[in-house]
C-alpha positions as a printed NumPy array, in Angstrom:
array([[ 15.947,   9.803, -39.591],
       [ 17.839,   7.16 , -37.934],
       [ 19.816,   4.809, -40.087],
       [ 20.94 ,   2.177, -37.899],
       [ 19.109,  -1.114, -37.942],
       [ 18.801,  -1.222, -34.339],
       [ 18.999,   1.572, -31.79 ],
       [ 20.012,   0.849, -28.232],
       [ 19.302,   3.084, -25.16 ],
       [ 19.919,   3.053, -21.442],
       [ 17.165,   4.65 , -19.202],
       [ 17.123,   5.605, -15.566],
       [ 13.914,   6.072, -13.581],
       [ 13.683,   8.363, -10.397],
       [ 10.25 ,   8.413,  -8.595],
       [  8.817,  11.727,  -7.912],
       [  5.798,  10.672,  -6.203],
       [  4.577,   7.312,  -4.706],
       [  4.493,   4.457,  -7.1  ],
       [  2.227,   1.328,  -7.196],
       [  2.345,  -1.39 ,  -9.911],
       [  0.642,  -4.228,  -8.312],
       [  0.305,  -7.935,  -9.18 ],
       [ -3.253,  -8.427,  -7.849],
       [ -1.947, -10.078,  -4.573],
       [ -2.096,  -9.181,  -1.331],
       [ -0.272,  -9.399,   2.025],
       [ -2.767, -11.115,   4.475],
       [ -1.945, -11.572,   8.319],
       [ -1.32 , -15.067,   7.857],
       [  1.849, -14.262,   5.813],
       [  3.098, -11.033,   7.622],
       [  3.6  ,  -9.464,  10.805],
       [  4.225,  -5.896,  11.701],
       [  6.728,  -5.042,  14.539],
       [  8.43 ,  -1.953,  15.341],
       [  6.987,  -0.205,  12.294],
       [  8.321,  -2.659,   9.852],
       [  6.213,  -5.331,   7.847],
       [  7.825,  -8.669,   7.544],
       [  6.495, -10.922,   4.722],
       [  7.178, -14.44 ,   4.905],
       [  6.337, -18.106,   3.991],
       [  5.015, -19.654,   7.121],
       [  6.252, -23.063,   5.692],
       [  9.799, -22.007,   5.988],
       [  9.8  , -21.308,   9.63 ],
       [ 11.944, -23.136,  12.287],
       [  9.414, -23.822,  15.287],
       [ 10.442, -25.256,  18.484],
       [  8.188, -27.942,  19.996],
       [  5.991, -25.355,  22.103],
       [  5.863, -23.04 ,  19.002],
       [  4.412, -25.835,  16.901],
       [  2.166, -26.914,  19.712],
       [  0.796, -23.341,  19.893],
       [  0.096, -23.456,  16.054],
       [ -1.553, -26.624,  15.885],
       [ -3.889, -25.367,  18.663],
       [ -4.625, -22.352,  16.667],
       [ -5.44 , -24.429,  13.592],
       [ -7.694, -26.614,  15.284],
       [ -9.582, -23.606,  16.869],
       [-13.25 , -23.107,  15.941],
       [-12.316, -19.988,  14.49 ],
       [ -9.124, -21.226,  12.976],
       [ -8.355, -18.045,  10.76 ],
       [ -8.72 , -15.426,  13.379],
       [ -6.805, -17.736,  15.941],
       [ -3.951, -18.324,  13.242],
       [ -4.012, -14.501,  12.8  ],
       [ -3.304, -14.058,  16.402],
       [ -0.636, -16.829,  16.614],
       [  1.56 , -15.093,  13.979],
       [  1.135, -11.908,  15.975],
       [  1.995, -13.358,  19.313],
       [  4.899, -15.256,  17.858],
       [  6.569, -12.954,  15.252],
       [ 10.351, -13.906,  16.07 ],
       [ 10.684, -17.126,  13.984],
       [  8.804, -15.356,  10.879],
       [ 10.871, -12.032,  11.264],
       [ 13.801, -14.394,  10.943],
       [ 12.762, -15.934,   7.561],
       [ 11.098, -12.69 ,   6.05 ],
       [ 11.839, -12.302,   2.206],
       [ 10.4  ,  -8.507,   2.132],
       [ 10.959,  -6.09 ,   5.064],
       [  9.088,  -2.979,   4.36 ],
       [  8.41 ,   0.371,   6.141],
       [  4.81 ,   0.85 ,   7.588],
       [  2.875,   4.15 ,   8.34 ],
       [  2.382,   4.423,  12.022],
       [ -1.188,   4.437,  11.851],
       [ -1.039,   1.244,   9.957],
       [  0.976,  -0.344,  12.526],
       [ -1.382,   0.718,  15.22 ],
       [ -4.362,  -0.298,  13.177],
       [ -2.807,  -3.622,  12.754],
       [ -2.163,  -4.607,  16.276],
       [ -5.654,  -3.221,  17.392],
       [ -7.563,  -5.098,  14.628],
       [ -5.931,  -8.496,  15.433],
       [ -6.88 ,  -7.902,  19.24 ],
       [-10.567,  -7.284,  17.882],
       [-10.625, -10.306,  15.713],
       [-11.197,  -8.565,  12.778],
       [-10.459,  -9.66 ,   8.892],
       [ -9.974,  -6.669,   6.95 ],
       [ -6.094,  -6.21 ,   7.321],
       [ -5.139,  -7.061,   3.522],
       [ -2.156,  -5.002,   2.089],
       [ -2.097,  -4.652,  -1.56 ],
       [  1.468,  -5.767,  -2.887],
       [  3.829,  -4.324,  -5.242],
       [  5.327,  -6.281,  -8.154],
       [  8.593,  -7.882,  -7.069],
       [ 11.377,  -9.851,  -8.39 ],
       [ 10.765, -13.344,  -6.923],
       [ 14.411, -14.132,  -6.862],
       [ 15.761, -11.038,  -5.274],
       [ 12.563,  -9.822,  -3.242],
       [ 13.026,  -6.236,  -4.638],
       [ 10.465,  -4.223,  -6.413],
       [ 10.692,  -3.615,  -9.977],
       [  8.579,  -1.58 , -12.793],
       [  7.361,  -3.348, -15.843],
       [  8.711,  -2.142, -19.079],
       [  5.165,  -2.498, -20.436],
       [  4.064,   0.055, -18.212],
       [  6.37 ,   2.846, -20.006],
       [  5.716,   1.22 , -23.236],
       [  2.042,   1.694, -22.833],
       [  2.441,   5.301, -21.73 ],
       [  4.573,   6.293, -24.844],
       [  1.725,   4.362, -27.083],
       [ -0.9  ,   6.346, -25.554],
       [  0.809,   9.478, -25.907],
       [  1.751,   8.693, -29.786],
       [ -1.798,   8.089, -30.278],
       [ -2.938,  11.333, -28.46 ],
       [ -0.4  ,  13.103, -31.164],
       [ -1.545,  11.313, -34.15 ],
       [ -5.055,  12.353, -32.932],
       [ -4.408,  16.028, -32.339],
       [ -7.44 ,  16.481, -30.451],
       [-10.032,  15.714, -33.53 ],
       [-13.31 ,  14.561, -32.762],
       [-14.057,  10.983, -33.576],
       [-15.742,  10.106, -36.936],
       [-18.637,   7.822, -37.467],
       [-16.523,   4.776, -37.912],
       [-14.906,   5.167, -34.764],
       [-18.031,   4.322, -32.636],
       [-19.271,   0.99 , -31.881],
       [-21.573,  -0.301, -34.889],
       [-21.092,   3.008, -36.329],
       [-23.264,   4.458, -33.686],
       [-22.247,   7.431, -31.523],
       [-24.948,   6.542, -28.824],
       [-22.906,   3.254, -28.304],
       [-19.628,   5.   , -27.478],
       [-16.188,   4.768, -28.918],
       [-14.499,   1.646, -30.178],
       [-11.069,   2.161, -29.101],
       [ -9.603,  -0.68 , -31.403],
       [-11.104,   1.007, -34.415],
       [ -9.891,   4.423, -33.607],
       [ -6.287,   3.029, -32.755],
       [ -6.592,   1.278, -36.244],
       [ -7.365,   4.322, -38.025],
       [ -4.918,   6.37 , -36.409],
       [ -2.085,   3.85 , -37.105],
       [ -3.315,   3.034, -40.529],
       [ -3.61 ,  -0.606, -39.748],
       [ -4.129,  -3.273, -37.144],
       [ -1.726,  -5.162, -34.859],
       [  0.675,  -5.914, -37.849],
       [  0.876,  -2.247, -38.597],
       [  1.558,  -0.846, -35.135],
       [  4.867,   0.782, -34.884],
       [  5.303,  -0.239, -31.223],
       [  6.031,  -3.681, -32.484],
       [  9.528,  -2.117, -33.178],
       [  9.999,  -0.851, -29.649],
       [ 11.136,  -3.235, -27.011],
       [ 11.523,  -1.91 , -23.335],
       [ 13.146,  -4.063, -20.541],
       [ 11.846,  -4.258, -17.164],
       [ 12.981,  -1.384, -14.923],
       [ 15.171,  -3.14 , -12.022],
       [ 16.712,  -1.828,  -9.153],
       [ 20.128,  -0.128,  -9.457],
       [ 20.877,  -1.268,  -5.882],
       [ 19.606,  -3.489,  -2.978],
       [ 18.295,  -0.375,  -0.853],
       [ 15.12 ,   0.376,  -2.687],
       [ 12.709,   1.834,   0.073],
       [  8.841,   0.701,  -0.133],
       [  6.471,   1.975,   2.281],
       [  2.949,   0.776,   3.433],
       [  0.681,   3.519,   3.583],
       [ -2.915,   4.225,   2.953],
       [ -4.366,   5.103,  -0.596],
       [ -7.394,   7.712,   0.127],
       [-10.011,   8.729,  -2.23 ],
       [-10.902,  12.304,  -2.152],
       [-13.538,  14.29 ,  -4.425],
       [-12.367,  16.971,  -6.817],
       [-15.123,  19.471,  -5.643],
       [-16.583,  20.582,  -2.353],
       [-19.933,  19.271,  -1.447],
       [-22.232,  21.052,   0.798],
       [-25.019,  19.744,   3.357],
       [-27.381,  22.05 ,   4.937],
       [-24.828,  24.948,   4.161],
       [-21.767,  23.23 ,   5.547],
       [-18.915,  21.589,   3.734],
       [-19.106,  17.686,   3.781],
       [-16.182,  15.854,   4.862],
       [-13.988,  14.876,   1.9  ],
       [-13.654,  11.215,   2.878],
       [-14.29 ,   8.164,   0.594],
       [-12.898,   4.827,   0.033],
       [ -9.384,   3.684,   1.536],
       [ -7.13 ,   0.885,   1.089],
       [ -3.696,  -0.146,   2.45 ],
       [ -0.948,  -0.368,  -0.192],
       [  2.66 ,  -0.931,  -0.648],
       [  4.221,   1.941,  -2.656],
       [  7.909,   2.687,  -3.912],
       [  8.826,   5.723,  -2.057],
       [  9.812,   8.856,  -4.13 ],
       [ 12.866,  10.982,  -4.409],
       [ 15.219,   7.592,  -4.863],
       [ 17.56 ,   9.009,  -7.433],
       [ 18.038,   6.749, -10.347],
       [ 16.489,   3.811,  -8.4  ],
       [ 15.762,   1.896, -11.346],
       [ 17.181,   1.173, -14.775],
       [ 16.156,  -0.358, -17.945],
       [ 17.346,  -0.638, -21.648],
       [ 15.425,   0.126, -24.754],
       [ 15.91 ,  -1.359, -28.429],
       [ 14.231,   0.393, -31.42 ],
       [ 14.149,  -1.6  , -34.863],
       [ 14.446,   0.63 , -37.965],
       [ 12.924,  -0.98 , -41.133],
       [ 13.922,   0.266, -44.206],
       [ 10.902,   1.669, -46.444],
       [ 11.484,  -0.933, -49.221],
       [ 11.03 ,  -4.056, -47.151],
       [  7.676,  -5.621, -47.168],
       [  6.063,  -8.687, -45.924],
       [  2.997,  -9.402, -48.137],
       [  0.571, -12.097, -47.16 ],
       [ -1.831, -14.13 , -49.079],
       [ -4.457, -11.61 , -49.171],
       [ -1.987,  -9.074, -50.407],
       [ -1.586,  -7.202, -47.147],
       [  1.618,  -5.775, -45.983],
       [  2.241,  -7.226, -42.401],
       [  4.682,  -4.537, -41.604],
       [  4.007,  -1.006, -40.253],
       [  3.294,   1.682, -42.923],
       [  6.369,   3.5  , -44.133],
       [  5.707,   6.548, -42.034],
       [  5.84 ,   4.355, -38.647],
       [  9.084,   2.114, -39.557],
       [ 11.727,   4.293, -38.297],
       [ 10.532,   5.546, -34.835],
       [ 12.87 ,   7.977, -33.34 ],
       [ 12.855,   8.05 , -29.243],
       [ 13.668,  11.4  , -28.949],
       [ 10.282,  12.26 , -30.973],
       [  8.3  ,   9.873, -28.791],
       [  9.631,  11.409, -25.597],
       [  8.923,  14.938, -26.668],
       [  5.276,  13.929, -27.528],
       [  5.203,  12.137, -24.073],
       [  6.114,  15.301, -22.54 ],
       [  3.783,  17.565, -24.103],
       [  0.975,  15.34 , -22.951],
       [  2.163,  14.831, -19.364],
       [  3.377,  18.345, -18.637],
       [ -0.191,  19.523, -19.631],
       [ -1.701,  16.795, -17.188],
       [  0.801,  17.95 , -14.408],
       [ -0.194,  21.516, -14.729],
       [ -3.805,  20.638, -14.374],
       [ -3.287,  18.516, -11.508],
       [ -0.965,  21.105,  -9.672],
       [ -3.728,  23.673,  -9.641],
       [ -6.21 ,  21.276,  -8.513],
       [ -4.387,  19.944,  -5.64 ],
       [ -3.289,  23.588,  -4.684],
       [ -6.757,  24.648,  -4.874],
       [ -8.336,  21.868,  -2.715],
       [ -5.252,  21.985,  -0.412],
       [ -4.611,  18.32 ,  -0.371],
       [ -1.38 ,  17.884,  -1.158],
       [  1.869,  18.548,   0.558],
       [  2.574,  22.112,  -0.017],
       [  6.373,  21.587,   0.061],
       [  6.664,  18.699,  -2.125],
       [  4.106,  20.264,  -4.602],
       [  5.978,  23.372,  -4.947],
       [  9.34 ,  22.087,  -5.102],
       [  8.355,  19.451,  -7.869],
       [  6.643,  22.039,  -9.967],
       [  9.906,  24.157,  -9.727],
       [ 12.042,  20.933, -10.403],
       [ 10.033,  20.463, -13.848],
       [ 10.454,  23.979, -14.622],
       [ 14.138,  24.085, -14.126],
       [ 14.508,  20.841, -16.411],
       [ 12.443,  22.437, -19.105],
       [ 15.344,  22.425, -21.798],
       [ 16.123,  18.482, -21.116],
       [ 12.198,  17.898, -21.441],
       [ 11.872,  19.867, -24.517],
       [ 14.801,  18.272, -26.146],
       [ 13.645,  14.52 , -25.309],
       [ 16.671,  13.68 , -22.932],
       [ 14.324,  13.309, -20.056],
       [ 10.613,  11.788, -20.007],
       [  7.999,  12.883, -17.456],
       [  5.565,   9.826, -17.238],
       [  2.705,   8.824, -14.754],
       [  2.755,   4.996, -14.06 ],
       [  0.823,   2.524, -12.175],
       [ -2.384,   2.292, -10.344],
       [ -4.945,   5.188,  -9.22 ],
       [ -3.005,   7.869, -11.485],
       [ -6.173,   9.122, -12.811],
       [ -7.999,   8.02 , -16.025],
       [ -7.082,  11.519, -17.568],
       [ -3.275,  10.352, -17.759],
       [ -4.559,   7.129, -19.753],
       [ -6.967,   8.645, -22.433],
       [ -6.74 ,  10.802, -25.513],
       [ -7.403,  14.568, -25.508],
       [-10.103,  16.366, -27.328],
       [-13.654,  16.989, -26.905],
       [-15.822,  13.884, -27.088],
       [-12.476,  11.536, -27.404],
       [-12.111,  10.643, -23.669],
       [-14.615,   7.956, -22.529],
       [-14.248,   7.715, -18.657],
       [-16.879,   5.835, -17.41 ],
       [-18.287,   7.262, -13.968],
       [-20.952,   5.296, -11.917],
       [-24.152,   7.147, -11.38 ],
       [-26.141,   7.266,  -8.119],
       [-29.726,   5.901,  -8.243],
       [-30.986,   9.477,  -8.05 ],
       [-29.194,  10.116, -11.187],
       [-30.541,   6.854, -12.975],
       [-27.834,   4.578, -12.143],
       [-25.492,   2.742, -14.646],
       [-22.424,   4.434, -15.992],
       [-21.959,   7.744, -17.764],
       [-18.882,   8.475, -19.948],
       [-17.336,  11.604, -19.184],
       [-13.697,  13.388, -20.017],
       [-12.576,  13.524, -16.482],
       [-12.924,  11.867, -13.267],
       [-14.714,  13.186, -10.066],
       [-12.367,  11.752,  -7.527],
       [ -8.397,  11.576,  -6.723],
       [ -6.559,   8.713,  -5.135],
       [ -3.675,   9.963,  -3.021],
       [ -0.937,   8.513,  -0.577],
       [ -1.373,   9.146,   2.983],
       [  0.28 ,   8.271,   6.304],
       [ -3.326,   8.716,   8.014],
       [ -6.669,   7.428,   6.888],
       [ -8.964,  10.455,   7.6  ],
       [ -5.92 ,  13.289,   6.503],
       [ -7.095,  15.672,   4.164],
       [ -3.531,  17.593,   3.62 ],
       [ -0.248,  16.611,   3.294],
       [ -1.138,  13.837,   0.902],
       [  0.912,  12.748,  -2.397],
       [ -0.476,  12.146,  -5.705],
       [  0.327,   8.585,  -7.467],
       [  2.792,   7.583, -10.155],
       [  4.753,  10.723, -11.194],
       [  8.256,   9.85 , -12.438],
       [ 11.467,  11.108, -14.244],
       [ 13.151,   8.945, -16.831],
       [ 16.664,   9.954, -17.953],
       [ 17.882,   8.785, -21.747],
       [ 21.333,   7.938, -22.21 ],
       [ 22.534,  10.101, -19.49 ],
       [ 26.469,  10.445, -19.104],
       [ 26.654,  12.637, -16.181],
       [ 24.944,  12.968, -12.814],
       [ 21.705,  15.109, -13.066],
       [ 22.537,  17.588, -10.128],
       [ 19.073,  19.324, -10.094],
       [ 17.397,  16.073,  -9.825],
       [ 19.72 ,  14.722,  -7.438],
       [ 19.479,  17.795,  -5.24 ],
       [ 15.608,  17.463,  -5.306],
       [ 15.944,  14.031,  -3.924],
       [ 17.996,  14.917,  -1.163],
       [ 15.516,  17.44 ,  -0.228],
       [ 12.636,  15.038,  -0.052],
       [ 14.164,  12.566,   2.486],
       [ 11.103,  13.242,   4.899],
       [  9.   ,  10.758,   2.692],
       [ 10.543,   7.641,   4.259],
       [ 13.701,   6.974,   2.413],
       [ 15.788,   7.609,   5.679],
       [ 12.851,   7.059,   8.013],
       [ 14.143,   3.333,   9.149],
       [ 17.067,   1.648,   7.768],
       [ 16.042,  -1.838,   6.967],
       [ 19.624,  -2.345,   5.29 ],
       [ 21.182,  -1.928,   8.554],
       [ 18.814,  -4.54 ,  10.184],
       [ 19.204,  -7.131,   7.421],
       [ 23.111,  -6.554,   7.658],
       [ 22.982,  -7.034,  11.246],
       [ 20.947, -10.18 ,  11.16 ],
       [ 23.001, -11.771,   8.509],
       [ 26.205, -10.772,  10.749],
       [ 24.516, -12.585,  13.61 ],
       [ 23.911, -15.69 ,  11.392],
       [ 27.493, -15.848,  10.173],
       [ 28.818, -15.27 ,  13.815],
       [ 26.539, -18.322,  15.047],
       [ 27.57 , -20.436,  12.305],
       [ 31.318, -19.709,  12.984],
       [ 30.669, -20.529,  16.686],
       [ 28.676, -23.901,  15.771],
       [ 31.614, -24.839,  13.532],
       [ 34.141, -24.507,  16.137],
       [ 32.057, -26.4  ,  18.544],
       [ 31.569, -29.124,  16.288],
       [ 35.349, -29.139,  15.378],
       [ 36.258, -29.62 ,  18.977],
       [ 34.053, -32.914,  19.256],
       [ 35.062, -36.528,  18.57 ],
       [ 34.285, -37.234,  14.783],
       [ 31.237, -39.591,  16.025],
       [ 30.085, -36.862,  18.304],
       [ 30.337, -33.877,  15.639],
       [ 28.367, -36.146,  13.18 ],
       [ 25.574, -36.832,  15.828],
       [ 25.277, -33.22 ,  16.839],
       [ 25.329, -32.031,  13.231],
       [ 22.384, -34.451,  12.129],
       [ 20.373, -33.747,  15.492],
       [ 20.617, -29.916,  14.413],
       [ 19.62 , -30.624,  10.761],
       [ 16.547, -32.736,  11.366],
       [ 15.378, -30.347,  13.951],
       [ 15.773, -27.193,  11.463],
       [ 14.364, -29.157,   8.391],
       [ 11.262, -27.65 ,   7.348],
       [  8.942, -30.654,   6.615],
       [  6.341, -30.113,   4.072],
       [  4.445, -33.485,   3.064],
       [  3.612, -31.601,  -0.27 ],
       [  7.232, -30.866,  -1.168],
       [  8.559, -34.109,  -2.304],
       [ 11.818, -32.848,  -3.709],
       [ 12.919, -31.114,  -0.649],
       [ 12.097, -34.46 ,   1.517],
       [ 13.686, -36.726,  -1.093],
       [ 16.973, -34.646,  -0.997],
       [ 17.008, -34.692,   2.776],
       [ 16.55 , -38.192,   3.103],
       [ 19.119, -38.986,   0.517],
       [ 21.852, -36.844,   2.324],
       [ 20.987, -38.753,   5.693],
       [ 21.035, -42.043,   3.868],
       [ 24.379, -41.555,   2.395],
       [ 25.68 , -40.017,   5.848],
       [ 24.527, -43.136,   7.814],
       [ 25.961, -45.59 ,   5.081],
       [ 29.267, -43.89 ,   5.288],
       [ 29.319, -44.002,   9.175],
       [ 29.462, -47.814,   8.423],
       [ 32.612, -47.474,   6.521],
       [ 34.424, -44.674,   8.551],
       [ 33.838, -45.518,  12.049],
       [ 34.879, -48.401,  14.448],
       [ 32.108, -50.725,  15.491],
       [ 31.744, -49.048,  19.07 ],
       [ 31.346, -45.438,  17.177],
       [ 28.658, -47.099,  14.669],
       [ 26.91 , -48.353,  17.701],
       [ 26.909, -44.741,  19.449],
       [ 25.553, -43.249,  16.273],
       [ 22.939, -45.72 ,  15.743],
       [ 21.716, -45.147,  19.262],
       [ 21.914, -41.323,  19.283],
       [ 20.104, -41.19 ,  16.076],
       [ 17.603, -43.904,  16.484],
       [ 14.283, -43.716,  14.562],
       [ 12.466, -43.009,  17.812],
       [ 14.845, -39.887,  18.443],
       [ 14.232, -38.736,  14.721],
       [ 10.612, -39.126,  14.938],
       [ 10.081, -37.317,  18.029],
       [ 12.413, -34.095,  16.753],
       [ 10.427, -34.085,  13.552],
       [  7.262, -36.026,  13.737],
       [  6.404, -37.868,  10.552],
       [  9.451, -37.235,   8.62 ],
       [  9.918, -40.776,   7.237],
       [  6.621, -42.615,   8.316],
       [  4.832, -41.032,   5.361],
       [  7.018, -43.331,   3.164],
       [  7.015, -47.106,   4.211],
       [  9.826, -47.844,   2.147],
       [ 12.19 , -45.333,   3.346],
       [ 11.103, -45.993,   7.083],
       [ 12.314, -49.487,   6.574],
       [ 15.507, -48.552,   4.731],
       [ 16.51 , -46.052,   7.64 ],
       [ 15.508, -48.4  ,  10.33 ],
       [ 17.549, -51.094,   8.523],
       [ 20.925, -48.929,   8.45 ],
       [ 20.357, -48.093,  12.165],
       [ 20.008, -51.536,  13.337],
       [ 23.215, -52.437,  11.174],
       [ 24.978, -49.363,  12.858],
       [ 24.124, -50.859,  16.463],
       [ 25.267, -54.469,  15.34 ],
       [ 21.46 , -55.91 ,  15.686],
       [ 20.337, -58.459,  13.29 ],
       [ 17.903, -57.756,  10.603],
       [ 14.286, -57.929,  11.512],
       [ 12.715, -61.373,  10.917],
       [  9.696, -61.711,   8.626],
       [  6.875, -63.887,  10.108],
       [  6.739, -67.095,   8.294],
       [  3.506, -67.351,   6.072],
       [  1.042, -70.135,   5.971],
       [  0.079, -71.922,   3.108],
       [ -3.173, -69.888,   2.969],
       [ -1.171, -66.586,   3.334],
       [  1.409, -67.595,   0.762],
       [ -0.995, -68.002,  -2.008],
       [ -4.638, -67.578,  -1.486],
       [ -5.392, -70.225,  -4.088],
       [ -2.852, -73.05 ,  -2.761],
       [ -5.491, -75.275,  -1.29 ],
       [ -7.651, -75.196,  -4.587],
       [ -4.736, -75.913,  -6.736],
       [ -4.159, -78.943,  -4.835],
       [ -7.713, -80.227,  -5.331],
       [ -7.291, -79.865,  -9.145],
       [ -4.208, -81.734,  -9.239]])
């Protein structure tokens, strides 16, 4: 058994098939555009619009069918939003075509399920909790050893009411949450190992496991379809994470007032990662074999991918058996069979029944459909299953077999569109534009340079009435620049600045920028008048009644 109090391990994850670990959020046509096979996701508030573009947007917003009109506006004016995109994602050709056609037909069903992404980098990541949950399920499966549930495992001890999962887990782990050995296991999120993680928007299609006949003819195997952002397969060591395992000595205890030990049972106090991985592999290799034969029989999956992936796993048999590599299935639509315990009467997968079968839900040990990633909505071949991945543990050298497999799978979108090159080209163009602008400003007189610089800043500033912090910061910087001009420039130059940056000009460039605050409007106007050498605006003298509404009453009382 491990003796160190804390074990630390490094993990590297390679997707074998498309992965989707969602957030419950969708891309909508009001926050994305698709152009030349790439989806550009953006925050519309950050766009820098010309006066003509802003007028067109205002017209769309005020349209009686405003939602459809706004979507058409983004479709017809992609340029300013493409430039501020925080996500650039490859799109299957059929989805790009569908997007264009549905916008023209005024359709609303254009949502795309989003992957989990790091909000700071905009790159996809894989929650560590997904892998920890997989290890926990496979550990419980090993502990149960396909044993039928006992009476106390059922809801109200009644087999007809189904299994109470919490009670079953409590029995297997010999206690409740406090006795759960997985309290000692910490897995960080799997973060990208580089900035070129490739995702792709594809269809997620639902297909039946059996062949149905109607009047002697096979019924088309089509059911539900959704659009989904997937992490592309065959990206070698695309993600990495760390694992820490705490090992508690057997003599340590933590007894509460009721005499219960709040630590895991002694048998579970020193979990070994290699043991957990071997249990996991036994579970998932069984399910891979079942799915391999099913997909091959139904002729749904891409034949080349299926055969090459099966051969890859056979070539890695030694590493899988030793616990140096872990086969996992992660994310959405990976099949309920990959998330339940094995054994007769143990798996409780609820299947909705048709009205002819009495309706409601019926527990089964298998699902009746498969979810697969597809480039086409109606396709029944060349598809890929969801969620398969390999995780290397504490690897110190290249995994040549896996790397070669990845290089042979480039057709799955990894090399299809180089978004990296596009991003770098855009960033280079922006740098070149800034350098040219800096050179242009340097050639001007100091006063002309200040005027040109601030006219550009005002025009580019994204004004959002709800973002008070950004508004305050911009106001303070402008106020400081105008006050410094009163000190650094001659009276003639001050007048030039005050006239070029008059309040009317500021308001025409960015309507409502300072009129939302009466105090800020007065302060900016006062500084501009001082720059132009004008006297402060006089305040009309108040009458006695205006000065104090009770003045006349006071005089009578006196």
